Amino acid sequence: MARVFRGSLLLMSPAAAAAAAAAAGAKKAASTKPRAPAGITKPMPVSEAFRRFAGGAREVARSEAIKLVWTHIKAHGLQNPSNKTEINCDATLKSLFGGRDKIGMMEVSKLLSPHFLKN
Ligand SMILES: *[C@@H]1O[C@H](CO)[C@@H](O)[C@H](O)[C@H]1NC(C)=O
């Protein structure tokens, strides 16, 4: 039984596997993830735009930022129902992600990078 289940996971497309992993990750946000880059939980200064999105916080950890974006996506039903790896950007996400109409879920982290001020 367990072996069959493991097999079916291996047969998932990379996108579906990524979606499953992201969904699992979104639930237990700041838990220890083996591949999490160092410093992902360290509060960092953020852009003015992200500060507004984050309710005024001057510093936000990358893990927290991703969590906030996912909370927004879920709350507004922005995930494409026929392709869960695709997110339809509303005005708020467009303002954060350079006016993009749609983004892939795997792009969230990369698209947030400009909002972290490195000095
Ligand atoms: C689902 O959306 C992602 C992100 O936009 C895209 O890269 C992928 O090709 C889409 N998959 C299908 C089956 O349309």
Coordinates of N, CA, C and O and ligand atoms in Angstrom, one line a residue:
M1 N 0.8 -1.2 0.0 CA 0.0 0.0 0.0 C 0.9 1.3 0.0 O 0.8 2.1 -0.9
A2 N 1.8 1.3 1.0 CA 2.7 2.5 1.0 C 3.5 2.6 -0.2 O 3.8 3.7 -0.7
R3 N 3.9 1.4 -0.7 CA 4.8 1.4 -1.9 C 4.0 1.9 -3.1 O 4.5 2.7 -3.9
V4 N 2.7 1.6 -3.2 CA 1.9 2.0 -4.3 C 1.7 3.5 -4.3 O 1.9 4.2 -5.3
F5 N 1.5 4.0 -3.1 CA 1.3 5.5 -2.9 C 2.6 6.2 -3.3 O 2.6 7.2 -4.0
R6 N 3.8 5.7 -2.9 CA 5.0 6.4 -3.2 C 5.2 6.3 -4.7 O 5.6 7.3 -5.3
G7 N 4.8 5.2 -5.3 CA 4.9 5.1 -6.8 C 4.1 6.2 -7.5 O 4.6 6.8 -8.4
S8 N 2.9 6.4 -7.0 CA 2.0 7.3 -7.7 C 2.6 8.8 -7.5 O 2.4 9.6 -8.4
L9 N 3.3 9.0 -6.4 CA 3.9 10.4 -6.3 C 5.0 10.5 -7.3 O 5.1 11.6 -7.9
L10 N 5.7 9.5 -7.6 CA 6.8 9.5 -8.5 C 6.3 9.7 -9.9 O 6.9 10.3 -10.8
L11 N 5.0 9.3 -10.2 CA 4.4 9.4 -11.5 C 3.8 10.7 -11.7 O 3.4 11.0 -12.8
M12 N 3.7 11.6 -10.7 CA 3.1 12.9 -10.8 C 4.0 13.7 -11.8 O 5.3 13.5 -11.8
S13 N 3.5 14.6 -12.5 CA 4.3 15.5 -13.3 C 5.0 16.4 -12.4 O 4.6 16.6 -11.3
P14 N 6.2 17.0 -12.9 CA 6.9 17.9 -12.0 C 6.0 19.0 -11.5 O 6.2 19.4 -10.4
A15 N 5.2 19.6 -12.4 CA 4.3 20.7 -12.0 C 3.4 20.3 -10.8 O 3.2 21.0 -9.9
A16 N 2.8 19.1 -11.0 CA 1.8 18.6 -10.0 C 2.6 18.3 -8.7 O 2.1 18.6 -7.6
A17 N 3.8 17.8 -8.8 CA 4.6 17.5 -7.6 C 4.9 18.8 -6.9 O 4.9 18.9 -5.7
A18 N 5.3 19.8 -7.7 CA 5.6 21.1 -7.2 C 4.4 21.7 -6.5 O 4.5 22.3 -5.4
A19 N 3.2 21.6 -7.1 CA 2.0 22.1 -6.5 C 1.7 21.4 -5.2 O 1.4 22.1 -4.2
A20 N 1.9 20.1 -5.1 CA 1.7 19.4 -3.9 C 2.7 19.8 -2.8 O 2.3 20.0 -1.7
A21 N 3.9 20.0 -3.2 CA 4.9 20.4 -2.3 C 4.6 21.8 -1.7 O 4.7 22.1 -0.6
A22 N 4.2 22.7 -2.7 CA 3.9 24.1 -2.3 C 2.7 24.1 -1.3 O 2.7 24.8 -0.4
A23 N 1.7 23.3 -1.7 CA 0.5 23.2 -0.8 C 0.9 22.8 0.6 O 0.4 23.3 1.6
A24 N 1.7 21.7 0.6 CA 2.1 21.2 1.9 C 2.9 22.3 2.7 O 2.7 22.5 3.9
G25 N 3.8 23.0 1.9 CA 4.6 24.0 2.5 C 3.8 25.2 3.0 O 4.1 25.7 4.1
A26 N 2.8 25.5 2.3 CA 2.0 26.7 2.6 C 1.3 26.4 4.0 O 1.1 27.4 4.7
K27 N 0.9 25.2 4.3 CA 0.2 24.8 5.5 C 1.2 25.0 6.7 O 0.8 25.6 7.7
K28 N 2.4 24.4 6.6 CA 3.3 24.6 7.8 C 4.5 25.5 7.4 O 5.5 25.0 7.0
A29 N 4.2 26.8 7.4 CA 5.1 27.8 6.8 C 6.5 27.7 7.3 O 7.4 27.4 6.5
A30 N 6.7 28.0 8.6 CA 8.1 28.3 9.0 C 8.7 27.0 9.6 O 9.7 27.0 10.3
S31 N 8.1 25.8 9.3 CA 8.7 24.6 9.8 C 10.0 24.3 9.1 O 10.3 24.9 8.1
T32 N 10.8 23.5 9.7 CA 12.2 23.2 9.1 C 12.0 22.5 7.8 O 11.5 21.4 7.7
K33 N 12.5 23.1 6.7 CA 12.5 22.5 5.4 C 14.0 22.3 5.0 O 14.8 23.2 5.0
P34 N 14.3 21.1 4.6 CA 15.7 20.8 4.3 C 16.4 21.7 3.3 O 17.5 22.1 3.4
R35 N 15.6 22.1 2.3 CA 16.2 22.8 1.2 C 16.0 24.4 1.3 O 16.3 25.1 0.4
A36 N 15.4 24.8 2.5 CA 15.2 26.2 2.7 C 16.6 26.9 2.7 O 17.4 26.5 3.4
P37 N 16.7 28.0 1.9 CA 18.0 28.7 1.9 C 18.2 29.3 3.3 O 17.3 29.7 4.0
A38 N 19.5 29.5 3.7 CA 19.8 30.1 5.0 C 19.2 31.5 5.0 O 19.3 32.2 4.0
G39 N 18.7 31.9 6.1 CA 18.2 33.2 6.3 C 16.8 33.5 5.8 O 16.4 34.6 5.9
I40 N 16.1 32.4 5.4 CA 14.8 32.6 4.9 C 13.8 33.1 6.0 O 12.8 33.8 5.7
T41 N 14.1 32.8 7.2 CA 13.3 33.2 8.3 C 13.7 34.5 9.0 O 13.1 34.9 10.0
K42 N 14.8 35.1 8.5 CA 15.4 36.3 9.1 C 14.6 37.6 8.6 O 14.5 37.7 7.3
P43 N 14.1 38.4 9.5 CA 13.4 39.6 9.0 C 14.3 40.5 8.2 O 15.4 40.7 8.6
M44 N 13.8 41.0 7.1 CA 14.6 41.8 6.2 C 13.8 43.1 5.9 O 12.6 43.0 5.8
P45 N 14.5 44.2 5.6 CA 13.8 45.4 5.2 C 13.1 45.2 3.9 O 13.7 44.6 3.0
V46 N 11.9 45.7 3.8 CA 11.1 45.5 2.5 C 10.8 46.8 1.9 O 10.8 47.9 2.5
S47 N 10.4 46.7 0.6 CA 10.0 47.9 -0.2 C 8.8 48.6 0.4 O 8.0 47.9 1.2
E48 N 8.6 49.8 0.0 CA 7.4 50.5 0.5 C 6.1 49.8 0.0 O 5.2 49.6 0.8
A49 N 6.1 49.3 -1.2 CA 4.9 48.5 -1.7 C 4.6 47.3 -0.9 O 3.5 47.0 -0.5
F50 N 5.7 46.5 -0.6 CA 5.5 45.3 0.2 C 5.1 45.6 1.6 O 4.3 44.9 2.2
R51 N 5.7 46.7 2.1 CA 5.3 47.1 3.5 C 3.8 47.4 3.6 O 3.2 46.9 4.6
R52 N 3.3 48.0 2.6 CA 1.8 48.3 2.6 C 1.0 47.0 2.6 O 0.1 46.8 3.3
F53 N 1.5 46.1 1.7 CA 0.9 44.7 1.5 C 0.9 44.0 2.9 O 0.0 43.3 3.2
A54 N 2.0 44.1 3.6 CA 2.3 43.4 4.8 C 1.7 44.1 6.0 O 2.0 43.8 7.2
G55 N 0.8 45.1 5.8 CA 0.1 45.8 6.9 C 1.0 46.7 7.7 O 0.8 47.0 8.8
G56 N 2.1 47.2 7.0 CA 2.9 48.2 7.7 C 4.2 47.7 8.3 O 5.0 48.5 8.8
A57 N 4.5 46.4 8.2 CA 5.7 45.9 8.8 C 6.9 46.4 8.0 O 6.9 46.3 6.8
R58 N 7.9 46.9 8.7 CA 9.1 47.4 8.1 C 10.0 46.3 7.6 O 10.8 46.4 6.7
E59 N 10.0 45.2 8.4 CA 10.9 44.1 8.1 C 10.0 42.8 8.1 O 9.1 42.6 8.9
V60 N 10.3 42.0 7.1 CA 9.5 40.8 6.9 C 10.5 39.7 6.4 O 11.4 39.9 5.6
A61 N 10.4 38.5 7.0 CA 11.2 37.4 6.6 C 10.7 36.9 5.2 O 9.5 37.0 4.9
R62 N 11.6 36.3 4.4 CA 11.2 35.8 3.1 C 10.1 34.7 3.2 O 9.1 34.7 2.5
S63 N 10.3 33.9 4.2 CA 9.3 32.8 4.5 C 7.9 33.4 4.8 O 6.9 33.0 4.3
E64 N 7.9 34.5 5.6 CA 6.7 35.2 6.0 C 6.1 35.9 4.7 O 4.8 35.9 4.6
A65 N 6.9 36.5 3.9 CA 6.4 37.2 2.7 C 5.7 36.2 1.8 O 4.6 36.5 1.3
I66 N 6.3 35.0 1.6 CA 5.7 34.0 0.7 C 4.3 33.5 1.3 O 3.4 33.4 0.6
K67 N 4.4 33.4 2.6 CA 3.1 33.0 3.3 C 2.0 34.0 3.1 O 0.9 33.7 2.9
L68 N 2.4 35.3 3.3 CA 1.4 36.4 3.1 C 0.8 36.4 1.7 O -0.4 36.6 1.5
V69 N 1.7 36.2 0.7 CA 1.2 36.2 -0.7 C 0.2 35.0 -0.9 O -0.8 35.2 -1.5
W70 N 0.6 33.8 -0.3 CA -0.3 32.7 -0.5 C -1.6 32.9 0.3 O -2.7 32.4 -0.2
T71 N -1.6 33.5 1.4 CA -2.8 33.8 2.1 C -3.7 34.7 1.3 O -4.9 34.4 1.2
H72 N -3.1 35.6 0.6 CA -3.8 36.5 -0.3 C -4.4 35.8 -1.5 O -5.6 35.9 -1.8
I73 N -3.6 34.9 -2.1 CA -4.0 34.1 -3.2 C -5.2 33.2 -2.8 O -6.2 33.2 -3.5
K74 N -5.1 32.6 -1.7 CA -6.2 31.7 -1.2 C -7.5 32.5 -0.9 O -8.6 32.1 -1.3
A75 N -7.3 33.6 -0.2 CA -8.4 34.4 0.3 C -9.2 35.0 -0.9 O -10.4 35.1 -0.8
H76 N -8.5 35.2 -2.0 CA -9.2 35.8 -3.2 C -9.4 34.8 -4.3 O -9.8 35.2 -5.4
G77 N -9.1 33.6 -4.0 CA -9.4 32.5 -5.0 C -8.6 32.8 -6.3 O -9.2 32.7 -7.4
L78 N -7.4 33.1 -6.3 CA -6.6 33.5 -7.5 C -5.9 32.4 -8.2 O -5.4 32.6 -9.2
Q79 N -6.0 31.2 -7.6 CA -5.4 30.0 -8.2 C -6.3 29.6 -9.4 O -7.5 29.4 -9.2
N80 N -5.7 29.4 -10.6 CA -6.5 28.9 -11.7 C -7.0 27.5 -11.4 O -6.2 26.6 -11.2
P81 N -8.3 27.3 -11.3 CA -8.8 26.0 -10.9 C -8.4 24.8 -11.8 O -8.3 23.7 -11.4
S82 N -8.2 25.1 -13.1 CA -7.8 24.1 -14.0 C -6.3 23.9 -14.2 O -5.8 23.0 -14.9
N83 N -5.5 24.8 -13.5 CA -4.1 24.7 -13.4 C -3.6 25.3 -12.2 O -3.4 26.5 -12.1
K84 N -3.5 24.5 -11.1 CA -3.2 25.1 -9.8 C -1.9 25.7 -9.7 O -1.6 26.4 -8.7
T85 N -1.0 25.4 -10.6 CA 0.3 26.1 -10.5 C 0.3 27.5 -11.1 O 1.3 28.2 -11.0
E86 N -0.9 27.9 -11.6 CA -1.0 29.2 -12.2 C -1.8 30.1 -11.3 O -2.9 29.7 -10.8
I87 N -1.3 31.3 -11.1 CA -2.0 32.3 -10.3 C -2.4 33.5 -11.1 O -1.6 34.1 -11.8
N88 N -3.7 33.8 -11.1 CA -4.2 35.0 -11.8 C -4.0 36.2 -10.9 O -4.6 36.2 -9.8
C89 N -3.2 37.2 -11.3 CA -2.9 38.3 -10.4 C -4.1 39.3 -10.4 O -4.6 39.7 -11.4
D90 N -4.5 39.7 -9.2 CA -5.5 40.8 -9.0 C -4.6 42.1 -9.0 O -3.4 42.0 -9.1
A91 N -5.3 43.2 -8.8 CA -4.6 44.5 -8.8 C -3.5 44.5 -7.7 O -2.4 45.0 -8.0
T92 N -3.7 43.9 -6.6 CA -2.7 43.9 -5.5 C -1.5 43.2 -6.0 O -0.3 43.7 -5.8
L93 N -1.7 42.0 -6.5 CA -0.5 41.2 -7.0 C 0.2 41.8 -8.2 O 1.4 41.8 -8.3
K94 N -0.6 42.4 -9.0 CA 0.0 43.1 -10.2 C 0.9 44.2 -9.7 O 2.0 44.4 -10.3
S95 N 0.5 44.9 -8.7 CA 1.3 46.0 -8.2 C 2.6 45.5 -7.6 O 3.6 46.2 -7.6
L96 N 2.6 44.3 -7.1 CA 3.8 43.7 -6.5 C 4.7 43.0 -7.5 O 5.9 43.0 -7.4
F97 N 4.1 42.5 -8.6 CA 4.8 41.6 -9.5 C 4.9 42.3 -10.9 O 4.7 41.6 -11.9
G98 N 5.2 43.5 -10.9 CA 5.5 44.2 -12.2 C 4.4 44.2 -13.2 O 4.7 44.2 -14.4
G99 N 3.1 44.2 -12.8 CA 2.0 44.3 -13.7 C 1.6 43.0 -14.4 O 0.8 43.0 -15.3
R100 N 2.3 41.9 -14.0 CA 2.0 40.6 -14.6 C 0.5 40.2 -14.4 O 0.0 40.3 -13.3
D101 N -0.1 39.7 -15.5 CA -1.5 39.2 -15.4 C -1.6 37.8 -14.7 O -2.5 37.5 -13.9
K102 N -0.6 37.0 -15.0 CA -0.5 35.6 -14.4 C 0.9 35.3 -14.0 O 1.8 35.8 -14.7
I103 N 1.1 34.5 -13.0 CA 2.4 34.1 -12.6 C 2.3 32.6 -12.3 O 1.2 32.1 -12.0
G104 N 3.4 31.9 -12.4 CA 3.5 30.5 -12.0 C 3.8 30.5 -10.5 O 4.5 31.4 -10.0
M105 N 3.3 29.5 -9.8 CA 3.5 29.5 -8.3 C 5.0 29.4 -8.0 O 5.4 29.9 -6.9
M106 N 5.8 28.8 -8.9 CA 7.2 28.6 -8.6 C 8.0 30.0 -8.7 O 9.1 30.1 -8.4
E107 N 7.3 31.0 -9.3 CA 7.9 32.3 -9.5 C 7.8 33.2 -8.3 O 8.4 34.3 -8.3
V108 N 6.9 32.9 -7.4 CA 6.6 33.8 -6.3 C 7.8 34.3 -5.6 O 8.0 35.5 -5.4
S109 N 8.7 33.3 -5.2 CA 9.9 33.7 -4.5 C 10.8 34.6 -5.2 O 11.2 35.7 -4.7
K110 N 11.0 34.3 -6.5 CA 11.8 35.1 -7.4 C 11.2 36.5 -7.6 O 11.9 37.5 -7.5
L111 N 9.9 36.6 -7.8 CA 9.2 37.9 -8.0 C 9.2 38.7 -6.8 O 9.0 40.0 -6.9
L112 N 9.4 38.1 -5.6 CA 9.4 38.9 -4.4 C 10.8 39.5 -4.1 O 10.9 40.5 -3.3
S113 N 11.8 39.0 -4.7 CA 13.2 39.4 -4.5 C 13.4 40.9 -4.5 O 14.1 41.5 -3.7
P114 N 12.8 41.6 -5.6 CA 13.1 43.0 -5.6 C 12.5 43.8 -4.5 O 12.8 45.0 -4.2
H115 N 11.6 43.2 -3.7 CA 11.0 43.8 -2.6 C 11.8 43.7 -1.3 O 11.5 44.3 -0.3
F116 N 12.9 42.9 -1.4 CA 13.8 42.9 -0.2 C 15.0 43.8 -0.4 O 15.7 43.6 -1.4
L117 N 15.1 44.7 0.4 CA 16.2 45.7 0.3 C 17.5 45.2 0.9 O 17.4 44.8 2.1
K118 N 18.5 45.1 0.2 CA 19.7 44.4 0.7 C 20.7 45.2 1.4 O 21.8 44.8 1.8
N119 N 20.5 46.5 1.6 CA 21.5 47.3 2.3 C 21.0 47.6 3.7 O 21.3 47.0 4.7
Ligands
LIG1 C1 0.1 25.9 -15.8 O1 0.5 27.1 -15.5 C2 1.9 27.3 -15.5 C3 2.3 28.7 -14.9 O2 1.6 29.7 -15.7 C4 2.5 27.1 -16.8 O3 3.9 27.2 -16.8 C5 2.1 25.7 -17.3 O4 2.5 25.5 -18.6 C6 0.6 25.5 -17.2 N1 0.2 24.1 -17.5 C7 -0.7 23.8 -18.3 C8 -1.0 22.3 -18.5 O5 -1.3 24.7 -19.0

